[in-house]
Amino acid sequence: MIVLKTYNRKELEDFISSGAYQQYDVLPVTKHRALSHIRNPKASDEDTLLILAFYEEKLIGYVGCFPDNFNIDGQEIRYAWLSTLYADPEYRKKRPAKALLKKAFEEYDGKIAITEFTREAEALYNIMGVFEYVFPKEGKRYYFRTDAAKMIPEKKPGTHSLKPLFHILDATANSLISIKNQAIQKPDFKYEIMDRIDRESAVFINGFPKRRNADEINNFINNPWVLEGKRDEKYLFSSFADTFKYFWIKIFNQDNKLEACLLLQLRDGYLKIPYLFSDTDLDEVVRFLNYFMIKNKVKGFTSYHPKLNGAIQKSKVFSHIYERDFKREYLFHKNLLELLPDYFNPNYQDGDGDCMMT
């Protein structure tokens, strides 16, 4: 029989502080990820943040919960994102994943949302029969440099032996791209690059619809799920990277007035833009991003911001070499959807949910 154990904020803190989480063959959480869950300003003391599944005292699965909320016409609707789901394949017949999901539904009365899921997990969610696809986001991934040594073996494992050749091809191609990009000039408008949101920016973004305020975003910048360093092989989700940095960007107009703010996340050569606040045509944002990506040798950039993607398509300076369409799906439990009015749209930015942290 499967035994489930839940951890709220205090219990998870004790679990991490004692070092007990390290005793298992697979880690159910990393210390820094646990601290981020504990310090989530939208988590209450009673919220369940982690659920472990045991069979005969052996850890065979776990699921993480990341509390969030909607405020609709003055009413708060609390829900949680599923941030991890693992089940030991040797115990698949015991159905630990199904047991974990049912427990998460119970803890949050079915008010559960999920995004950025694997195909295997998606199949399980559909089998459960309680989720609906809602609020999809169309996006683009733009490539600035070749990365065949990473991408081809991942998609075609049989080519792994050719990795040294792919490295040579990448080096040759990227050298030519670097020579071409030498002509790119630093933007001629004022901008600032910071490591977190400052007071001026906080006031600026208050004028925009948003799911997180400046303090919340800074909290997650200060408590990332990914640290720079070598990966712990016992933890199967995102935990470490060679490079993982956030950049808060402020862009000013000719009158020295703040006209755009954006948060960038750079991870091992790939860039995301979790948050963008601006009511301009975004021409300066596109020019800045182009310069930033060339300067930082960014390999690829993913954006689900429709206005930004539209501005990029019109731009004559955005020097990418290739682009692909992407789509982000969201799954909402039917119990959560029942609480939302028919007209409701969360208007998620790229970093909403748990996407910003990985």
Tab-separated table of C-alpha atoms in Angstrom:
chain	number	residue	atom	x	y	z
A	1	MET	CA	0.000	0.000	0.000
A	2	ILE	CA	1.283	3.468	-0.918
A	3	VAL	CA	1.731	5.883	1.982
A	4	LEU	CA	1.654	9.622	1.242
A	5	LYS	CA	3.309	12.334	3.337
A	6	THR	CA	2.629	16.057	2.893
A	7	TYR	CA	4.817	19.004	3.836
A	8	ASN	CA	3.625	22.538	4.477
A	9	ARG	CA	5.959	25.511	4.829
A	10	LYS	CA	7.155	24.744	8.382
A	11	GLU	CA	7.401	20.989	7.775
A	12	LEU	CA	9.355	21.485	4.556
A	13	GLU	CA	11.735	23.859	6.303
A	14	ASP	CA	12.351	21.283	9.048
A	15	PHE	CA	12.769	18.538	6.423
A	16	ILE	CA	15.454	20.546	4.625
A	17	SER	CA	17.194	21.819	7.754
A	18	SER	CA	17.545	18.317	9.171
A	19	GLY	CA	19.094	17.023	5.953
A	20	ALA	CA	16.548	14.181	5.883
A	21	TYR	CA	15.689	14.927	2.247
A	22	GLN	CA	19.151	13.648	1.237
A	23	GLN	CA	18.668	10.083	2.513
A	24	TYR	CA	16.775	8.774	-0.529
A	25	ASP	CA	18.055	7.227	-3.756
A	26	VAL	CA	16.491	10.159	-5.599
A	27	LEU	CA	16.152	13.614	-4.091
A	28	PRO	CA	12.535	14.771	-3.764
A	29	VAL	CA	13.685	18.407	-3.752
A	30	THR	CA	16.874	20.467	-3.618
A	31	LYS	CA	17.567	22.773	-0.711
A	32	HIS	CA	17.442	25.942	-2.819
A	33	ARG	CA	14.234	24.893	-4.550
A	34	ALA	CA	12.621	24.094	-1.207
A	35	LEU	CA	13.620	27.497	0.151
A	36	SER	CA	12.056	29.165	-2.878
A	37	HIS	CA	8.781	27.316	-2.215
A	38	ILE	CA	8.948	28.236	1.469
A	39	ARG	CA	9.544	31.913	0.686
A	40	ASN	CA	6.852	32.123	-1.974
A	41	PRO	CA	4.799	35.138	-0.789
A	42	LYS	CA	1.607	33.557	-2.141
A	43	ALA	CA	2.017	30.412	-0.049
A	44	SER	CA	0.194	30.269	3.275
A	45	ASP	CA	1.489	28.401	6.316
A	46	GLU	CA	-1.105	25.670	5.754
A	47	ASP	CA	-0.497	25.121	2.024
A	48	THR	CA	0.980	21.790	1.013
A	49	LEU	CA	4.210	22.388	-0.912
A	50	LEU	CA	5.565	18.854	-1.335
A	51	ILE	CA	4.016	15.385	-1.304
A	52	LEU	CA	6.074	12.188	-1.053
A	53	ALA	CA	4.910	8.675	-1.930
A	54	PHE	CA	6.368	5.657	-0.101
A	55	TYR	CA	5.991	1.928	-0.606
A	56	GLU	CA	7.348	-0.215	2.204
A	57	GLU	CA	9.285	2.861	3.435
A	58	LYS	CA	10.973	3.383	0.040
A	59	LEU	CA	10.460	6.734	-1.690
A	60	ILE	CA	8.803	5.940	-5.030
A	61	GLY	CA	7.513	9.332	-6.109
A	62	TYR	CA	6.891	12.971	-5.321
A	63	VAL	CA	5.033	16.031	-6.540
A	64	GLY	CA	5.689	19.716	-5.833
A	65	CYS	CA	2.988	22.363	-5.450
A	66	PHE	CA	3.553	26.068	-6.045
A	67	PRO	CA	0.683	28.219	-4.654
A	68	ASP	CA	-0.659	31.181	-6.619
A	69	ASN	CA	-3.887	33.176	-6.788
A	70	PHE	CA	-6.239	35.163	-8.974
A	71	ASN	CA	-7.958	38.326	-7.811
A	72	ILE	CA	-11.197	38.701	-9.767
A	73	ASP	CA	-13.583	41.538	-8.940
A	74	GLY	CA	-12.178	41.716	-5.420
A	75	GLN	CA	-12.440	37.975	-4.827
A	76	GLU	CA	-9.296	35.916	-4.233
A	77	ILE	CA	-9.161	32.475	-5.837
A	78	ARG	CA	-6.261	30.413	-4.535
A	79	TYR	CA	-4.790	27.586	-6.573
A	80	ALA	CA	-1.474	25.801	-7.095
A	81	TRP	CA	0.807	24.915	-9.981
A	82	LEU	CA	2.212	21.405	-10.121
A	83	SER	CA	5.935	22.111	-10.338
A	84	THR	CA	7.359	18.570	-10.405
A	85	LEU	CA	5.974	15.068	-10.737
A	86	TYR	CA	8.155	11.972	-10.447
A	87	ALA	CA	7.261	8.290	-10.159
A	88	ASP	CA	9.817	5.499	-9.894
A	89	PRO	CA	9.408	3.423	-13.093
A	90	GLU	CA	10.089	0.206	-11.135
A	91	TYR	CA	6.876	0.815	-9.190
A	92	ARG	CA	4.698	1.921	-12.091
A	93	LYS	CA	2.179	-0.865	-11.456
A	94	LYS	CA	1.586	0.614	-8.012
A	95	ARG	CA	0.490	3.852	-9.740
A	96	PRO	CA	2.313	6.307	-7.452
A	97	ALA	CA	1.823	9.195	-9.905
A	98	LYS	CA	-1.938	8.759	-9.847
A	99	ALA	CA	-1.926	8.600	-6.050
A	100	LEU	CA	0.198	11.748	-5.830
A	101	LEU	CA	-2.068	13.667	-8.201
A	102	LYS	CA	-5.192	12.652	-6.333
A	103	LYS	CA	-3.600	13.824	-3.086
A	104	ALA	CA	-2.655	17.173	-4.655
A	105	PHE	CA	-6.253	17.551	-5.865
A	106	GLU	CA	-7.471	16.808	-2.348
A	107	GLU	CA	-5.090	19.309	-0.732
A	108	TYR	CA	-6.190	22.122	-3.074
A	109	ASP	CA	-9.820	21.083	-3.677
A	110	GLY	CA	-8.940	20.473	-7.300
A	111	LYS	CA	-7.722	24.026	-7.873
A	112	ILE	CA	-4.668	22.962	-9.848
A	113	ALA	CA	-2.919	24.367	-12.942
A	114	ILE	CA	-0.049	22.924	-14.979
A	115	THR	CA	2.204	24.129	-17.786
A	116	GLU	CA	5.557	23.231	-19.374
A	117	PHE	CA	4.816	19.513	-18.988
A	118	THR	CA	6.486	16.585	-20.737
A	119	ARG	CA	4.562	14.419	-23.200
A	120	GLU	CA	4.656	11.517	-20.768
A	121	ALA	CA	3.194	13.636	-17.975
A	122	GLU	CA	0.627	15.130	-20.351
A	123	ALA	CA	-0.639	11.634	-21.195
A	124	LEU	CA	-1.149	10.936	-17.489
A	125	TYR	CA	-2.953	14.246	-16.931
A	126	ASN	CA	-5.326	13.432	-19.789
A	127	ILE	CA	-5.987	9.956	-18.393
A	128	MET	CA	-7.065	11.556	-15.117
A	129	GLY	CA	-9.964	13.130	-17.020
A	130	VAL	CA	-10.173	16.280	-14.886
A	131	PHE	CA	-8.086	18.776	-16.877
A	132	GLU	CA	-8.935	21.043	-19.776
A	133	TYR	CA	-6.617	22.880	-22.162
A	134	VAL	CA	-7.060	26.631	-21.731
A	135	PHE	CA	-5.414	29.965	-22.607
A	136	PRO	CA	-2.736	28.651	-25.053
A	137	LYS	CA	0.126	30.980	-25.960
A	138	GLU	CA	1.722	31.106	-29.409
A	139	GLY	CA	5.443	31.832	-29.317
A	140	LYS	CA	8.672	31.934	-31.274
A	141	ARG	CA	12.181	30.674	-30.715
A	142	TYR	CA	14.856	32.683	-32.491
A	143	TYR	CA	18.321	31.228	-33.051
A	144	PHE	CA	21.404	33.451	-33.121
A	145	ARG	CA	24.124	30.808	-33.135
A	146	THR	CA	24.350	27.162	-34.153
A	147	ASP	CA	24.258	24.512	-31.420
A	148	ALA	CA	24.302	21.256	-33.388
A	149	ALA	CA	26.505	19.483	-30.797
A	150	LYS	CA	23.702	19.799	-28.255
A	151	MET	CA	20.537	19.725	-30.323
A	152	ILE	CA	21.156	16.886	-32.789
A	153	PRO	CA	22.282	14.190	-30.277
A	154	GLU	CA	19.324	15.101	-28.031
A	155	LYS	CA	16.853	14.511	-30.861
A	156	LYS	CA	18.760	11.645	-32.494
A	157	PRO	CA	20.719	9.703	-29.826
A	158	GLY	CA	22.304	7.544	-32.532
A	159	THR	CA	24.401	10.532	-33.606
A	160	HIS	CA	26.138	10.901	-30.229
A	161	SER	CA	29.421	9.568	-31.652
A	162	LEU	CA	29.403	12.454	-34.129
A	163	LYS	CA	29.407	15.067	-31.376
A	164	PRO	CA	33.095	16.064	-31.939
A	165	LEU	CA	32.274	16.768	-35.596
A	166	PHE	CA	29.244	18.833	-34.596
A	167	HIS	CA	31.460	20.875	-32.243
A	168	ILE	CA	33.806	21.672	-35.147
A	169	LEU	CA	30.893	22.663	-37.383
A	170	ASP	CA	29.442	24.852	-34.611
A	171	ALA	CA	32.782	26.582	-34.013
A	172	THR	CA	33.235	27.285	-37.728
A	173	ALA	CA	29.704	28.563	-38.275
A	174	ASN	CA	29.659	30.676	-35.115
A	175	SER	CA	33.013	32.267	-35.988
A	176	LEU	CA	31.516	33.460	-39.265
A	177	ILE	CA	28.399	34.692	-37.460
A	178	SER	CA	30.563	36.602	-34.948
A	179	ILE	CA	32.446	38.311	-37.766
A	180	LYS	CA	29.148	39.341	-39.370
A	181	ASN	CA	27.817	40.663	-36.063
A	182	GLN	CA	30.839	42.866	-35.392
A	183	ALA	CA	29.015	45.598	-37.244
A	184	ILE	CA	26.220	45.671	-34.651
A	185	GLN	CA	26.471	48.899	-32.673
A	186	LYS	CA	25.555	49.588	-29.080
A	187	PRO	CA	22.058	51.161	-28.885
A	188	ASP	CA	22.115	54.952	-29.045
A	189	PHE	CA	19.405	55.365	-26.405
A	190	LYS	CA	19.764	55.227	-22.638
A	191	TYR	CA	19.279	51.919	-20.871
A	192	GLU	CA	20.258	50.375	-17.548
A	193	ILE	CA	21.025	46.746	-16.679
A	194	MET	CA	20.375	45.773	-13.061
A	195	ASP	CA	20.240	42.550	-11.060
A	196	ARG	CA	16.766	43.213	-9.617
A	197	ILE	CA	13.820	45.590	-9.782
A	198	ASP	CA	14.451	49.022	-8.277
A	199	ARG	CA	11.975	51.539	-6.868
A	200	GLU	CA	11.609	53.527	-10.110
A	201	SER	CA	10.821	50.347	-12.039
A	202	ALA	CA	8.364	49.171	-9.378
A	203	VAL	CA	6.379	52.393	-9.723
A	204	PHE	CA	6.480	52.091	-13.525
A	205	ILE	CA	5.182	48.500	-13.701
A	206	ASN	CA	2.375	49.265	-11.254
A	207	GLY	CA	0.640	50.928	-14.195
A	208	PHE	CA	0.340	47.620	-16.060
A	209	PRO	CA	-1.898	44.576	-15.526
A	210	LYS	CA	0.187	41.847	-13.923
A	211	ARG	CA	0.047	38.636	-11.913
A	212	ARG	CA	3.128	39.463	-9.819
A	213	ASN	CA	4.320	42.732	-8.353
A	214	ALA	CA	7.919	43.944	-8.070
A	215	ASP	CA	8.450	42.449	-4.602
A	216	GLU	CA	7.296	39.024	-5.756
A	217	ILE	CA	9.519	39.046	-8.821
A	218	ASN	CA	12.508	40.169	-6.756
A	219	ASN	CA	11.765	37.400	-4.276
A	220	PHE	CA	12.055	34.788	-7.007
A	221	ILE	CA	15.184	36.413	-8.414
A	222	ASN	CA	16.710	36.126	-4.939
A	223	ASN	CA	15.488	32.530	-4.484
A	224	PRO	CA	16.017	30.743	-7.807
A	225	TRP	CA	15.300	27.091	-8.477
A	226	VAL	CA	18.493	26.839	-10.523
A	227	LEU	CA	21.992	27.691	-9.271
A	228	GLU	CA	25.239	27.909	-11.202
A	229	GLY	CA	27.280	24.767	-10.684
A	230	LYS	CA	27.336	21.045	-11.386
A	231	ARG	CA	24.072	19.150	-11.482
A	232	ASP	CA	23.209	16.789	-8.624
A	233	GLU	CA	22.434	13.531	-10.429
A	234	LYS	CA	20.079	12.449	-7.625
A	235	TYR	CA	17.655	15.264	-8.486
A	236	LEU	CA	15.882	14.712	-11.785
A	237	PHE	CA	14.537	18.221	-12.443
A	238	SER	CA	16.192	21.596	-13.037
A	239	SER	CA	18.667	22.392	-10.263
A	240	PHE	CA	22.043	23.554	-11.611
A	241	ALA	CA	23.401	25.062	-14.832
A	242	ASP	CA	26.728	26.356	-16.080
A	243	THR	CA	25.123	29.802	-16.436
A	244	PHE	CA	21.913	31.013	-14.836
A	245	LYS	CA	21.349	34.755	-14.459
A	246	TYR	CA	18.558	37.299	-14.314
A	247	PHE	CA	18.859	40.801	-15.781
A	248	TRP	CA	16.420	43.639	-15.109
A	249	ILE	CA	16.466	46.072	-18.036
A	250	LYS	CA	15.276	49.685	-18.040
A	251	ILE	CA	14.932	51.524	-21.360
A	252	PHE	CA	14.459	55.298	-21.558
A	253	ASN	CA	13.218	57.604	-24.310
A	254	GLN	CA	14.917	60.767	-25.584
A	255	ASP	CA	13.377	62.777	-22.747
A	256	ASN	CA	15.029	60.440	-20.222
A	257	LYS	CA	11.641	59.009	-19.294
A	258	LEU	CA	11.322	55.315	-18.528
A	259	GLU	CA	9.381	53.675	-21.371
A	260	ALA	CA	10.047	49.948	-20.988
A	261	CYS	CA	11.123	47.439	-18.347
A	262	LEU	CA	11.882	43.796	-18.933
A	263	LEU	CA	13.267	40.823	-17.059
A	264	LEU	CA	15.669	38.535	-18.926
A	265	GLN	CA	16.734	35.056	-17.871
A	266	LEU	CA	19.917	33.601	-19.398
A	267	ARG	CA	20.553	29.896	-18.933
A	268	ASP	CA	23.431	28.129	-20.689
A	269	GLY	CA	23.255	30.332	-23.755
A	270	TYR	CA	19.460	30.392	-24.045
A	271	LEU	CA	17.455	33.502	-23.240
A	272	LYS	CA	13.884	33.939	-22.018
A	273	ILE	CA	11.943	37.098	-21.252
A	274	PRO	CA	9.713	36.281	-18.264
A	275	TYR	CA	8.337	39.822	-17.986
A	276	LEU	CA	7.958	42.798	-20.308
A	277	PHE	CA	6.215	46.064	-19.440
A	278	SER	CA	5.815	48.744	-22.097
A	279	ASP	CA	3.126	50.557	-24.051
A	280	THR	CA	5.487	51.691	-26.847
A	281	ASP	CA	5.959	50.090	-30.264
A	282	LEU	CA	8.904	48.088	-28.774
A	283	ASP	CA	11.391	49.173	-31.440
A	284	GLU	CA	13.964	50.082	-28.776
A	285	VAL	CA	13.310	46.818	-26.948
A	286	VAL	CA	14.020	44.837	-30.108
A	287	ARG	CA	17.203	46.805	-30.790
A	288	PHE	CA	18.386	46.304	-27.217
A	289	LEU	CA	17.647	42.567	-27.303
A	290	ASN	CA	19.553	42.204	-30.562
A	291	TYR	CA	22.613	43.914	-29.064
A	292	PHE	CA	22.330	42.005	-25.758
A	293	MET	CA	22.136	38.620	-27.480
A	294	ILE	CA	25.112	39.294	-29.711
A	295	LYS	CA	27.190	40.657	-26.828
A	296	ASN	CA	26.356	37.667	-24.615
A	297	LYS	CA	26.677	35.094	-27.429
A	298	VAL	CA	23.117	33.919	-26.942
A	299	LYS	CA	22.312	30.778	-28.914
A	300	GLY	CA	18.535	30.993	-28.798
A	301	PHE	CA	15.771	33.258	-27.519
A	302	THR	CA	12.183	32.196	-26.759
A	303	SER	CA	9.284	34.626	-26.500
A	304	TYR	CA	5.546	34.153	-26.054
A	305	HIS	CA	4.905	37.917	-26.064
A	306	PRO	CA	2.710	38.507	-29.162
A	307	LYS	CA	3.446	42.234	-29.368
A	308	LEU	CA	7.193	41.676	-29.069
A	309	ASN	CA	7.146	38.894	-31.646
A	310	GLY	CA	5.218	41.168	-33.977
A	311	ALA	CA	7.821	43.903	-33.537
A	312	ILE	CA	10.624	41.414	-34.218
A	313	GLN	CA	8.950	40.310	-37.447
A	314	LYS	CA	8.875	43.919	-38.641
A	315	SER	CA	12.431	44.686	-37.526
A	316	LYS	CA	15.270	45.047	-40.018
A	317	VAL	CA	17.978	44.843	-37.323
A	318	PHE	CA	17.097	41.621	-35.503
A	319	SER	CA	19.948	39.418	-36.687
A	320	HIS	CA	18.718	35.884	-35.982
A	321	ILE	CA	19.634	33.078	-38.367
A	322	TYR	CA	16.533	30.915	-37.945
A	323	GLU	CA	13.193	30.829	-36.111
A	324	ARG	CA	10.629	28.231	-35.064
A	325	ASP	CA	7.036	28.409	-33.890
A	326	PHE	CA	6.372	27.286	-30.326
A	327	LYS	CA	3.199	26.796	-28.335
A	328	ARG	CA	2.719	26.769	-24.597
A	329	GLU	CA	-0.274	24.849	-23.299
A	330	TYR	CA	-1.955	25.299	-19.944
A	331	LEU	CA	-4.010	22.640	-18.186
A	332	PHE	CA	-6.567	23.752	-15.591
A	333	HIS	CA	-8.475	21.373	-13.345
A	334	LYS	CA	-12.228	21.578	-13.921
A	335	ASN	CA	-12.762	22.593	-10.282
A	336	LEU	CA	-10.605	25.664	-10.861
A	337	LEU	CA	-12.348	26.531	-14.125
A	338	GLU	CA	-15.738	26.417	-12.410
A	339	LEU	CA	-14.644	29.325	-10.206
A	340	LEU	CA	-13.614	31.530	-13.130
A	341	PRO	CA	-16.095	33.737	-15.004
A	342	ASP	CA	-16.709	33.021	-18.693
A	343	TYR	CA	-14.958	36.241	-19.745
A	344	PHE	CA	-11.831	35.521	-17.704
A	345	ASN	CA	-8.380	35.422	-19.283
A	346	PRO	CA	-5.311	35.354	-17.012
A	347	ASN	CA	-3.167	37.137	-19.637
A	348	TYR	CA	-0.145	35.278	-18.367
A	349	GLN	CA	3.272	36.662	-19.141
A	350	ASP	CA	6.069	34.235	-19.985
A	351	GLY	CA	7.247	34.032	-16.370
A	352	ASP	CA	3.880	33.426	-14.714
A	353	GLY	CA	3.319	30.036	-13.165
A	354	ASP	CA	6.591	28.311	-12.361
A	355	CYS	CA	8.142	29.097	-15.772
A	356	MET	CA	10.275	31.983	-14.542
A	357	MET	CA	12.268	29.820	-12.146
A	358	THR	CA	13.706	27.344	-14.656
